[in-house]
PDB file of C-alpha atoms in Angstrom:
ATOM      1  CA  MET A   1      85.910  27.254 135.746  1.00 62.00           C
ATOM      2  CA  ARG A   2      87.217  28.462 132.383  1.00 75.00           C
ATOM      3  CA  ASP A   3      90.619  30.052 132.243  1.00 91.00           C
ATOM      4  CA  TRP A   4      89.923  32.906 129.802  1.00 92.00           C
ATOM      5  CA  VAL A   5      93.468  34.240 130.049  1.00 94.00           C
ATOM      6  CA  LYS A   6      94.910  30.877 129.043  1.00 94.00           C
ATOM      7  CA  GLU A   7      92.414  30.581 126.158  1.00 94.00           C
ATOM      8  CA  TRP A   8      93.230  34.071 124.813  1.00 96.00           C
ATOM      9  CA  HIS A   9      95.280  34.156 121.614  1.00 95.00           C
ATOM     10  CA  PRO A  10      97.090  37.256 120.347  1.00 96.00           C
ATOM     11  CA  ASP A  11      96.054  38.859 117.110  1.00 97.00           C
ATOM     12  CA  GLY A  12      97.260  41.915 115.208  1.00 97.00           C
ATOM     13  CA  ARG A  13     100.461  43.879 115.741  1.00 97.00           C
ATOM     14  CA  LEU A  14     101.929  45.499 118.841  1.00 97.00           C
ATOM     15  CA  CYS A  15     105.269  47.346 118.883  1.00 96.00           C
ATOM     16  CA  ILE A  16     107.052  48.645 121.957  1.00 96.00           C
ATOM     17  CA  TRP A  17     110.307  50.583 121.988  1.00 93.00           C
ATOM     18  CA  ARG A  18     112.535  53.062 123.782  1.00 90.00           C
ATOM     19  CA  TYR A  19     114.747  55.563 122.043  1.00 87.00           C
ATOM     20  CA  ALA A  20     118.498  55.103 122.460  1.00 85.00           C
ATOM     21  CA  ASP A  21     119.053  58.852 123.035  1.00 80.00           C
ATOM     22  CA  PRO A  22     115.578  60.069 123.966  1.00 76.00           C
ATOM     23  CA  GLY A  23     116.148  63.565 125.259  1.00 75.00           C
ATOM     24  CA  ARG A  24     113.689  64.952 127.752  1.00 74.00           C
ATOM     25  CA  ASN A  25     110.535  64.839 125.610  1.00 76.00           C
ATOM     26  CA  TRP A  26     110.961  61.292 124.263  1.00 83.00           C
ATOM     27  CA  ARG A  27     111.937  59.358 127.370  1.00 85.00           C
ATOM     28  CA  GLY A  28     109.919  56.378 128.516  1.00 89.00           C
ATOM     29  CA  TRP A  29     108.269  53.591 126.583  1.00 93.00           C
ATOM     30  CA  HIS A  30     106.488  54.022 123.249  1.00 94.00           C
ATOM     31  CA  LEU A  31     103.679  51.728 122.115  1.00 97.00           C
ATOM     32  CA  ALA A  32     101.898  51.372 118.776  1.00 96.00           C
ATOM     33  CA  ALA A  33      99.354  48.768 117.718  1.00 96.00           C
ATOM     34  CA  ASP A  34      97.076  48.202 114.762  1.00 96.00           C
ATOM     35  CA  PRO A  35      93.296  48.128 115.422  1.00 96.00           C
ATOM     36  CA  VAL A  36      93.208  44.313 115.559  1.00 96.00           C
ATOM     37  CA  GLY A  37      96.114  44.295 118.014  1.00 97.00           C
ATOM     38  CA  CYS A  38      94.395  46.919 120.167  1.00 97.00           C
ATOM     39  CA  ARG A  39      91.181  44.874 120.352  1.00 97.00           C
ATOM     40  CA  SER A  40      93.141  41.732 121.123  1.00 98.00           C
ATOM     41  CA  LEU A  41      95.067  43.386 123.969  1.00 98.00           C
ATOM     42  CA  ARG A  42      91.889  44.880 125.396  1.00 98.00           C
ATOM     43  CA  ARG A  43      90.304  41.407 125.399  1.00 97.00           C
ATOM     44  CA  LEU A  44      93.297  40.061 127.303  1.00 98.00           C
ATOM     45  CA  LEU A  45      93.145  42.882 129.856  1.00 98.00           C
ATOM     46  CA  ASP A  46      89.393  42.302 130.264  1.00 97.00           C
ATOM     47  CA  CYS A  47      90.046  38.604 130.917  1.00 96.00           C
ATOM     48  CA  MET A  48      92.682  39.464 133.505  1.00 97.00           C
ATOM     49  CA  GLN A  49      90.862  42.246 135.357  1.00 95.00           C
ATOM     50  CA  GLY A  50      89.204  41.271 138.596  1.00 89.00           C
ATOM     51  CA  GLY A  51      90.697  37.785 138.611  1.00 92.00           C
ATOM     52  CA  GLU A  52      93.654  36.193 140.306  1.00 95.00           C
ATOM     53  CA  ALA A  53      97.268  36.953 139.516  1.00 97.00           C
ATOM     54  CA  CYS A  54      98.136  35.626 136.069  1.00 97.00           C
ATOM     55  CA  SER A  55     100.317  36.276 133.047  1.00 97.00           C
ATOM     56  CA  ARG A  56     100.469  35.748 129.300  1.00 97.00           C
ATOM     57  CA  LYS A  57     103.352  36.038 126.873  1.00 96.00           C
ATOM     58  CA  PHE A  58     103.345  36.622 123.137  1.00 97.00           C
ATOM     59  CA  GLY A  59     105.423  37.996 120.272  1.00 97.00           C
ATOM     60  CA  LEU A  60     105.880  41.646 119.397  1.00 97.00           C
ATOM     61  CA  ALA A  61     105.996  43.077 115.884  1.00 96.00           C
ATOM     62  CA  PRO A  62     109.242  44.688 114.712  1.00 95.00           C
ATOM     63  CA  VAL A  63     109.581  48.438 115.040  1.00 93.00           C
ATOM     64  CA  THR A  64     110.049  49.681 111.482  1.00 92.00           C
ATOM     65  CA  GLY A  65     111.260  53.010 110.158  1.00 90.00           C
ATOM     66  CA  ALA A  66     107.683  53.816 109.145  1.00 91.00           C
ATOM     67  CA  ILE A  67     106.479  53.286 112.722  1.00 92.00           C
ATOM     68  CA  LEU A  68     109.289  55.469 114.064  1.00 90.00           C
ATOM     69  CA  SER A  69     108.324  58.178 111.558  1.00 89.00           C
ATOM     70  CA  VAL A  70     104.980  58.723 113.332  1.00 90.00           C
ATOM     71  CA  PRO A  71     106.471  60.360 116.447  1.00 88.00           C
ATOM     72  CA  ASN A  72     109.436  61.514 114.321  1.00 82.00           C
ATOM     73  CA  ALA A  73     111.750  61.576 117.322  1.00 79.00           C
ATOM     74  CA  GLY A  74     114.683  59.783 115.811  1.00 73.00           C
ATOM     75  CA  ARG A  75     115.409  56.431 114.303  1.00 74.00           C
ATOM     76  CA  LYS A  76     117.693  54.874 116.880  1.00 85.00           C
ATOM     77  CA  ILE A  77     116.035  52.514 119.345  1.00 86.00           C
ATOM     78  CA  GLU A  78     117.684  50.739 122.266  1.00 81.00           C
ATOM     79  CA  VAL A  79     116.924  47.176 121.202  1.00 81.00           C
ATOM     80  CA  HIS A  80     114.252  45.295 119.278  1.00 84.00           C
ATOM     81  CA  PHE A  81     112.081  43.458 121.759  1.00 92.00           C
ATOM     82  CA  LYS A  82     110.699  40.217 120.367  1.00 94.00           C
ATOM     83  CA  ARG A  83     108.436  39.051 123.195  1.00 97.00           C
ATOM     84  CA  LEU A  84     106.206  40.559 125.852  1.00 98.00           C
ATOM     85  CA  ARG A  85     104.972  39.008 129.061  1.00 97.00           C
ATOM     86  CA  ILE A  86     102.015  40.796 130.655  1.00 98.00           C
ATOM     87  CA  SER A  87     101.598  40.004 134.342  1.00 98.00           C
ATOM     88  CA  TYR A  88      98.442  40.963 136.159  1.00 98.00           C
ATOM     89  CA  LEU A  89      98.848  41.420 139.900  1.00 98.00           C
ATOM     90  CA  PRO A  90      95.537  42.738 141.321  1.00 97.00           C
ATOM     91  CA  ASP A  91      97.150  44.867 144.047  1.00 97.00           C
ATOM     92  CA  PHE A  92      99.953  46.277 141.873  1.00 97.00           C
ATOM     93  CA  GLU A  93      99.687  50.086 141.952  1.00 96.00           C
ATOM     94  CA  ASP A  94     101.601  51.200 138.854  1.00 96.00           C
ATOM     95  CA  LEU A  95     102.178  50.347 135.222  1.00 97.00           C
ATOM     96  CA  HIS A  96     105.625  48.858 134.866  1.00 96.00           C
ATOM     97  CA  LEU A  97     107.734  47.786 131.900  1.00 96.00           C
ATOM     98  CA  ALA A  98     111.193  46.313 132.227  1.00 95.00           C
ATOM     99  CA  ALA A  99     113.583  44.897 129.656  1.00 93.00           C
ATOM    100  CA  GLU A 100     115.098  41.481 130.079  1.00 90.00           C
ATOM    101  CA  ASP A 101     117.327  40.755 127.079  1.00 83.00           C
ATOM    102  CA  GLU A 102     115.022  40.750 124.024  1.00 83.00           C
ATOM    103  CA  ARG A 103     111.913  40.316 126.158  1.00 93.00           C
ATOM    104  CA  LEU A 104     109.773  42.886 127.935  1.00 97.00           C
ATOM    105  CA  LEU A 105     108.007  42.306 131.217  1.00 97.00           C
ATOM    106  CA  MET A 106     104.849  44.396 131.748  1.00 98.00           C
ATOM    107  CA  THR A 107     103.088  44.468 135.100  1.00 98.00           C
ATOM    108  CA  VAL A 108      99.647  45.961 135.683  1.00 98.00           C
ATOM    109  CA  GLY A 109      97.082  45.808 138.480  1.00 97.00           C
ATOM    110  CA  ASP A 110      93.502  46.851 139.094  1.00 96.00           C
ATOM    111  CA  ARG A 111      94.412  50.475 139.780  1.00 95.00           C
ATOM    112  CA  ARG A 112      95.696  51.219 136.240  1.00 96.00           C
ATOM    113  CA  ILE A 113      94.390  48.420 134.032  1.00 97.00           C
ATOM    114  CA  HIS A 114      91.433  50.532 132.894  1.00 96.00           C
ATOM    115  CA  LYS A 115      93.758  53.395 131.834  1.00 96.00           C
ATOM    116  CA  LEU A 116      95.830  50.964 129.802  1.00 97.00           C
ATOM    117  CA  SER A 117      92.756  49.453 128.145  1.00 97.00           C
ATOM    118  CA  SER A 118      91.370  52.933 127.392  1.00 97.00           C
ATOM    119  CA  ALA A 119      94.667  53.950 125.779  1.00 98.00           C
ATOM    120  CA  PHE A 120      94.459  50.983 123.409  1.00 98.00           C
ATOM    121  CA  ALA A 121      90.813  51.856 122.656  1.00 97.00           C
ATOM    122  CA  LEU A 122      91.912  55.350 121.544  1.00 96.00           C
ATOM    123  CA  VAL A 123      94.731  53.981 119.386  1.00 96.00           C
ATOM    124  CA  GLU A 124      92.294  51.488 117.829  1.00 95.00           C
ATOM    125  CA  LYS A 125      90.302  54.455 116.499  1.00 93.00           C
ATOM    126  CA  GLY A 126      93.387  56.241 115.142  1.00 92.00           C
ATOM    127  CA  GLY A 127      94.315  58.240 118.226  1.00 93.00           C
ATOM    128  CA  GLY A 128      97.880  58.773 119.265  1.00 94.00           C
ATOM    129  CA  ASP A 129     100.453  61.258 120.470  1.00 94.00           C
ATOM    130  CA  PHE A 130      99.316  60.980 124.087  1.00 95.00           C
ATOM    131  CA  ASP A 131     100.809  59.557 127.225  1.00 94.00           C
ATOM    132  CA  VAL A 132      99.600  57.499 130.134  1.00 95.00           C
ATOM    133  CA  ARG A 133     101.055  58.196 133.533  1.00 92.00           C
ATOM    134  CA  THR A 134     102.493  55.037 135.023  1.00 94.00           C
ATOM    135  CA  SER A 135     102.399  56.015 138.688  1.00 93.00           C
ATOM    136  CA  GLU A 136     101.753  58.852 141.091  1.00 92.00           C
ATOM    137  CA  ASP A 137     105.467  59.693 140.934  1.00 92.00           C
ATOM    138  CA  ARG A 138     105.633  62.750 138.674  1.00 87.00           C
ATOM    139  CA  LYS A 139     109.204  61.842 137.717  1.00 88.00           C
ATOM    140  CA  ALA A 140     108.242  58.375 136.464  1.00 89.00           C
ATOM    141  CA  ASP A 141     108.607  57.852 132.734  1.00 88.00           C
ATOM    142  CA  PRO A 142     105.288  57.958 130.856  1.00 90.00           C
ATOM    143  CA  TRP A 143     104.136  55.479 128.240  1.00 95.00           C
ATOM    144  CA  MET A 144     103.527  57.188 124.900  1.00 95.00           C
ATOM    145  CA  PHE A 145     100.921  55.796 122.500  1.00 97.00           C
ATOM    146  CA  TRP A 146     101.039  56.130 118.702  1.00 95.00           C
ATOM    147  CA  TRP A 147      98.969  55.049 115.704  1.00 93.00           C
ATOM    148  CA  MET A 148     100.266  52.711 113.017  1.00 92.00           C
ATOM    149  CA  PRO A 149     101.314  54.558 109.854  1.00 90.00           C
ATOM    150  CA  ASP A 150      99.951  52.008 107.369  1.00 84.00           C
ATOM    151  CA  ILE A 151      96.322  51.900 108.588  1.00 84.00           C
ATOM    152  CA  ASN A 152      93.465  53.835 107.037  1.00 77.00           C
ATOM    153  CA  TYR A 153      91.581  54.408 110.310  1.00 76.00           C
ATOM    154  CA  HIS A 154      88.683  56.088 108.527  1.00 68.00           C
ATOM    155  CA  LEU A 155      87.915  52.881 106.605  1.00 60.00           C
ATOM    156  CA  GLU A 156      88.877  50.573 109.481  1.00 58.00           C
ATOM    157  CA  ASN A 157      86.320  52.112 111.844  1.00 55.00           C
ATOM    158  CA  ARG A 158      83.394  51.913 109.397  1.00 45.00           C
ATOM    159  CA  GLN A 159      83.288  48.141 109.799  1.00 47.00           C
TER     160      GLN A 159
END
């Protein structure tokens, strides 16, 4: 049987950050990806969904001043994360991101994988400034999704 997750290769750009001093409205994780990165991540999530527990790791793009200007919530981030490991655990209930040095560990399961994939589909088309709830706990930090500032989404989506 083919291992689609192992055969997947990342493409495009994905940035993930947290603000150093977020205040109430900017807490949680922030994600931005270009259209190619969004499609690539959605392919990975599709390969993972419904299968056995698995994971994949890959590099993250740097968070630039231009990217931070989209939400315009400040320029100070906690740390630049260089790598991301996405772990799929079918029975995992929430979306979870945790920092480990310069690496991020993301965990997702069947319950929320579709919400995550849908969020990247919206960003791929130029959407942004929305959050995805990570659990049923209303106090849990949301994940905020943003568009890339250097993409002409109108032209990108005509292809």
